[in-house]
Tab-separated table of C-alpha atoms in Angstrom:
chain	number	residue	atom	x	y	z
A	1	ARG	CA	117.292	98.258	138.290
A	2	ALA	CA	114.067	96.569	138.044
A	3	GLY	CA	113.489	96.654	141.659
A	4	LEU	CA	114.516	100.400	141.977
A	5	ASP	CA	112.039	101.030	139.046
A	6	VAL	CA	109.051	99.752	140.762
A	7	ILE	CA	110.033	101.563	143.842
A	8	LEU	CA	110.233	104.875	141.803
A	9	SER	CA	106.820	104.086	140.112
A	10	GLU	CA	104.941	102.971	142.847
A	11	SER	CA	106.025	105.899	145.291
A	12	ASN	CA	105.519	108.377	142.423
A	13	SER	CA	109.141	109.354	142.951
A	14	HIS	CA	111.294	111.353	140.394
A	15	ARG	CA	114.541	109.472	140.760
A	16	GLY	CA	116.518	107.633	143.162
A	17	PHE	CA	119.583	105.432	143.884
A	18	LEU	CA	120.569	102.209	145.671
A	19	MET	CA	123.533	101.373	147.645
A	20	LEU	CA	124.456	97.904	149.112
A	21	LEU	CA	126.900	96.859	152.097
A	22	GLU	CA	129.642	94.806	150.665
A	23	ALA	CA	132.330	93.010	152.762
A	24	THR	CA	135.932	94.265	152.816
A	25	PRO	CA	138.915	92.404	154.078
A	26	GLN	CA	139.296	95.004	156.618
A	27	ASN	CA	135.640	94.772	157.690
A	28	PRO	CA	134.180	91.379	156.681
A	29	GLN	CA	131.133	91.817	159.135
A	30	MET	CA	129.894	95.330	158.189
A	31	GLY	CA	131.671	96.293	154.860
A	32	ARG	CA	131.195	99.412	153.265
A	33	LEU	CA	128.266	101.064	151.402
A	34	VAL	CA	128.867	100.698	147.465
A	35	PHE	CA	126.731	102.656	144.864
A	36	LYS	CA	125.161	100.149	142.596
A	37	VAL	CA	122.635	101.876	140.731
A	38	GLY	CA	120.775	105.170	140.009
A	39	ARG	CA	117.529	105.722	137.717
A	40	ASP	CA	114.983	108.332	137.245
A	41	ARG	CA	111.362	107.479	136.662
A	42	ASN	CA	111.765	107.297	132.881
A	43	GLY	CA	114.163	104.651	133.021
A	44	LYS	CA	117.354	106.880	132.389
A	45	VAL	CA	120.440	105.372	134.103
A	46	LEU	CA	122.130	107.762	136.538
A	47	THR	CA	125.721	107.687	137.960
A	48	GLU	CA	126.797	108.375	141.570
A	49	THR	CA	128.058	111.853	140.454
A	50	ASP	CA	124.523	112.668	139.608
A	51	PHE	CA	123.784	112.808	143.467
A	52	SER	CA	125.287	114.531	146.264
A	53	ILE	CA	124.963	111.724	148.612
A	54	HIS	CA	124.667	112.825	152.397
A	55	ARG	CA	126.606	110.013	154.205
A	56	ARG	CA	125.254	111.044	157.683
A	57	HIS	CA	121.720	109.984	156.691
A	58	LEU	CA	122.875	106.980	155.078
A	59	ALA	CA	124.853	106.047	158.145
A	60	ASP	CA	121.950	106.609	160.422
A	61	VAL	CA	119.717	104.452	158.399
A	62	ILE	CA	122.168	101.604	158.166
A	63	ARG	CA	122.895	101.829	161.983
A	64	ARG	CA	119.257	102.000	163.143
A	65	GLY	CA	117.675	100.100	160.328
A	66	GLU	CA	114.905	102.931	160.231
A	67	SER	CA	113.807	105.097	157.433
A	68	VAL	CA	114.867	108.655	157.382
A	69	PHE	CA	112.612	111.292	155.459
A	70	GLN	CA	111.873	113.956	158.043
A	71	PRO	CA	114.000	115.979	160.525
A	72	ALA	CA	113.253	115.266	163.876
A	73	SER	CA	114.601	118.478	165.457
A	74	ALA	CA	115.320	122.118	164.627
A	75	ASP	CA	119.129	121.243	164.282
A	76	ASP	CA	118.204	118.592	161.906
A	77	GLN	CA	116.047	120.820	159.993
A	78	GLN	CA	118.990	122.854	158.853
A	79	ASN	CA	120.990	119.898	157.888
A	80	PHE	CA	118.014	118.261	156.218
A	81	SER	CA	117.436	121.552	154.138
A	82	GLN	CA	121.123	121.435	153.042
A	83	THR	CA	120.460	117.656	152.032
A	84	VAL	CA	117.460	118.594	150.068
A	85	MET	CA	119.466	121.042	148.133
A	86	GLU	CA	122.334	118.596	147.499
A	87	PHE	CA	119.950	116.035	146.304
A	88	ARG	CA	117.840	118.640	144.419
A	89	ALA	CA	114.821	116.775	145.812
A	90	THR	CA	111.626	117.724	147.413
A	91	PHE	CA	111.659	115.182	150.112
A	92	PRO	CA	114.383	112.639	149.697
A	93	SER	CA	113.590	109.305	151.576
A	94	PHE	CA	116.300	107.007	152.891
A	95	ILE	CA	114.956	103.687	153.410
A	96	PRO	CA	116.721	100.674	154.670
A	97	LEU	CA	117.029	97.523	152.521
A	98	LYS	CA	115.914	94.932	155.451
A	99	VAL	CA	115.848	91.269	154.782
A	100	VAL	CA	113.024	89.604	156.680
A	101	GLU	CA	114.291	86.706	158.865
A	102	SER	CA	111.927	83.802	158.657
A	103	ASP	CA	111.331	81.835	161.834
A	104	HIS	CA	109.932	78.584	161.489
A	105	GLN	CA	109.681	77.891	165.234
A	106	GLY	CA	106.193	78.920	165.689
A	107	ALA	CA	104.075	82.002	165.007
A	108	ASP	CA	103.577	82.844	168.463
A	109	ARG	CA	107.357	83.973	168.699
A	110	PRO	CA	108.292	87.612	168.054
A	111	PRO	CA	109.605	88.336	164.544
A	112	LYS	CA	113.335	88.706	164.045
A	113	PRO	CA	114.628	92.178	163.390
A	114	GLY	CA	115.490	92.486	159.717
A	115	ARG	CA	119.007	92.396	158.566
A	116	THR	CA	120.023	95.724	156.737
A	117	ILE	CA	121.889	94.988	153.598
A	118	GLY	CA	121.888	98.408	152.289
A	119	VAL	CA	119.870	101.549	151.431
A	120	VAL	CA	117.603	103.011	148.736
A	121	CYS	CA	117.189	106.754	148.455
A	122	VAL	CA	114.122	108.152	146.268
A	123	ASP	CA	112.866	111.684	145.514
A	124	SER	CA	109.465	111.025	146.948
A	125	PRO	CA	106.701	113.611	147.413
A	126	ILE	CA	106.314	112.771	150.873
A	127	GLU	CA	104.614	115.430	153.077
A	128	ALA	CA	103.386	115.655	156.618
A	129	GLY	CA	100.236	113.908	157.596
A	130	GLU	CA	98.625	110.259	157.261
A	131	ALA	CA	99.644	110.289	153.481
A	132	ALA	CA	103.120	110.573	154.516
A	133	LYS	CA	102.884	107.522	156.784
A	134	ASP	CA	101.242	105.680	153.752
A	135	THR	CA	103.859	106.463	151.344
A	136	LEU	CA	106.582	105.525	153.686
A	137	PHE	CA	105.032	102.156	154.762
A	138	LEU	CA	104.737	101.535	150.815
A	139	LEU	CA	108.339	102.361	150.361
A	140	GLU	CA	109.357	100.239	153.341
A	141	VAL	CA	107.517	97.069	151.981
A	142	LEU	CA	108.855	97.525	148.544
A	143	ALA	CA	112.510	98.099	149.909
A	144	SER	CA	112.051	95.064	151.975
A	145	GLN	CA	110.897	93.000	149.034
A	146	LEU	CA	113.854	94.070	147.138
A	147	ALA	CA	116.338	93.365	149.790
A	148	THR	CA	115.154	89.810	150.012
A	149	ALA	CA	115.389	89.508	146.256
A	150	ILE	CA	118.886	90.708	146.552
A	151	ASP	CA	119.917	88.617	149.193
A	152	LYS	CA	118.410	85.411	147.524
A	153	THR	CA	120.544	86.390	144.420
A	154	ARG	CA	123.567	86.494	146.347
A	155	LEU	CA	122.830	83.227	147.882
A	156	VAL	CA	122.324	81.879	144.435
A	157	ARG	CA	125.668	83.431	143.201
A	158	THR	CA	127.430	82.063	146.260
A	159	GLN	CA	126.286	78.689	145.384
A	160	TRP	CA	127.209	79.116	141.805
A	161	GLU	CA	130.635	80.182	142.759
A	162	LYS	CA	130.974	76.961	145.113
A	163	GLU	CA	129.885	74.749	142.373
A	164	GLN	CA	132.667	76.586	140.103
A	165	MET	CA	135.210	76.046	142.743
A	166	ASP	CA	134.290	72.417	143.086
A	167	ALA	CA	134.495	71.807	139.248
A	168	GLU	CA	137.943	73.561	139.326
A	169	LEU	CA	139.183	71.329	142.223
A	170	LYS	CA	137.981	68.314	140.343
A	171	ASN	CA	139.874	69.257	137.171
A	172	ALA	CA	142.869	69.894	139.608
A	173	GLU	CA	142.600	66.542	140.899
A	174	SER	CA	142.553	65.059	137.341
A	175	VAL	CA	145.647	66.948	136.450
A	176	GLN	CA	147.281	65.871	139.571
A	177	ARG	CA	146.618	62.074	138.920
A	178	PHE	CA	147.813	62.418	135.359
A	179	LEU	CA	151.199	63.500	136.682
A	180	LEU	CA	151.732	60.286	138.809
A	181	PRO	CA	153.141	57.374	137.036
A	182	LYS	CA	150.557	54.647	136.033
A	183	ALA	CA	152.917	51.831	137.495
A	184	LEU	CA	155.778	51.584	139.674
A	185	PRO	CA	159.191	50.571	138.298
A	186	GLU	CA	160.424	46.952	138.669
A	187	VAL	CA	164.105	46.821	139.467
A	188	ALA	CA	165.952	43.659	140.658
A	189	GLY	CA	166.777	43.901	144.473
A	190	TYR	CA	164.332	46.777	144.994
A	191	SER	CA	160.769	47.160	145.697
A	192	PHE	CA	158.947	50.454	145.405
A	193	ALA	CA	155.759	51.805	146.937
A	194	ALA	CA	154.378	55.313	146.509
A	195	ARG	CA	151.456	57.518	147.428
A	196	CYS	CA	150.598	61.112	147.086
A	197	PHE	CA	147.818	63.059	148.988
A	198	THR	CA	147.268	66.690	150.152
A	199	THR	CA	145.776	68.071	153.195
A	200	GLU	CA	144.132	71.211	151.640
A	201	GLY	CA	142.802	69.633	148.311
A	202	PRO	CA	144.696	69.264	145.037
A	203	GLY	CA	147.952	70.912	144.361
A	204	GLY	CA	151.290	70.643	142.677
A	205	ASP	CA	152.963	68.027	144.707
A	206	TYR	CA	153.871	64.827	142.564
A	207	TYR	CA	156.438	61.984	142.231
A	208	ASP	CA	158.014	60.406	139.150
A	209	PHE	CA	160.209	57.559	138.066
A	210	ILE	CA	162.193	58.077	134.852
A	211	GLU	CA	164.196	55.269	133.329
A	212	LEU	CA	167.560	56.405	132.277
A	213	GLY	CA	168.878	53.239	130.501
A	214	SER	CA	171.809	51.205	131.532
A	215	GLY	CA	170.029	50.113	134.616
A	216	ARG	CA	169.723	53.540	136.181
A	217	LEU	CA	166.581	54.976	137.501
A	218	ALA	CA	165.712	58.750	138.305
A	219	ILE	CA	163.321	59.304	141.286
A	220	VAL	CA	161.734	62.863	141.411
A	221	MET	CA	159.800	64.083	144.378
A	222	ALA	CA	158.450	67.652	143.878
A	223	ASP	CA	156.435	70.032	146.071
A	224	VAL	CA	155.170	72.969	143.738
A	225	SER	CA	154.313	75.944	145.511
A	226	GLY	CA	150.702	76.827	145.466
A	227	HIS	CA	147.314	75.035	145.352
A	228	SER	CA	144.482	73.882	143.060
A	229	VAL	CA	144.741	74.242	139.235
A	230	SER	CA	147.509	76.819	138.976
A	231	ALA	CA	149.739	74.606	140.909
A	232	SER	CA	148.811	71.437	138.996
A	233	LEU	CA	149.678	73.117	135.813
A	234	ILE	CA	153.052	74.351	137.006
A	235	ALA	CA	153.649	70.806	138.259
A	236	CYS	CA	153.171	69.724	134.530
A	237	LEU	CA	155.717	72.172	133.107
A	238	VAL	CA	158.064	71.054	135.819
A	239	ARG	CA	157.654	67.474	135.098
A	240	GLY	CA	157.882	67.894	131.358
A	241	SER	CA	161.141	69.919	131.910
A	242	ILE	CA	162.684	67.284	134.206
A	243	ARG	CA	161.740	64.410	131.562
A	244	LEU	CA	163.061	66.479	128.494
A	245	SER	CA	166.247	67.159	130.702
A	246	CYS	CA	166.746	63.606	131.335
A	247	GLU	CA	166.501	62.697	127.742
A	248	ILE	CA	168.981	65.382	126.844
A	249	TYR	CA	171.251	63.956	129.443
A	250	GLU	CA	170.895	60.469	128.195
A	251	THR	CA	171.843	61.336	124.508
């Protein structure tokens, strides 16, 4: 919201919205455009239903990575006029949110093309002439800065989610270690060895030795479906149920 507010203020625009590309299971590389925020210059929050979004221009911006604010031909003029009516704007400007890829291999190398992660559309007073180029340049600079901030935020969020996942795995490992017996039984004429390890992180696999009395010993080996904390918790329930059943059987 703060980034969109800056763009609206600096470009003297009345209102605008921002959409981001989000990956989907069907298309993890490209994703789909998702409406994130709409605002007017007074800070009022607007929803997607407040705009009649022309998807053709949005698709062009994403595909080409170039801004769209003025029709290029007479055919586009009619479509653009319709877009103006739908958007209820003077000159709607569609600006790509491009993340500038830094290149540390030398300043003499040509800059890498920016990676488009979304699009911002504002109702800007752009008209023909040099003023239009200045305004468009300002919008693109602001959009690029906003895109970089969004991209860094996503990276931080991804890192945080990874840390949360690592913490969850550690908790699951603690649960799994708790399930295993602290010592192996000693039975005359027998020797026992046991080890439990998983190939895909902690899970619900475990083994147990339960003394039944009268020299009898129950040996349990379990493979609980699933992984991580959920499977470990299920294994806890299974372990408790088996031990309770053995006590009931013994009585």
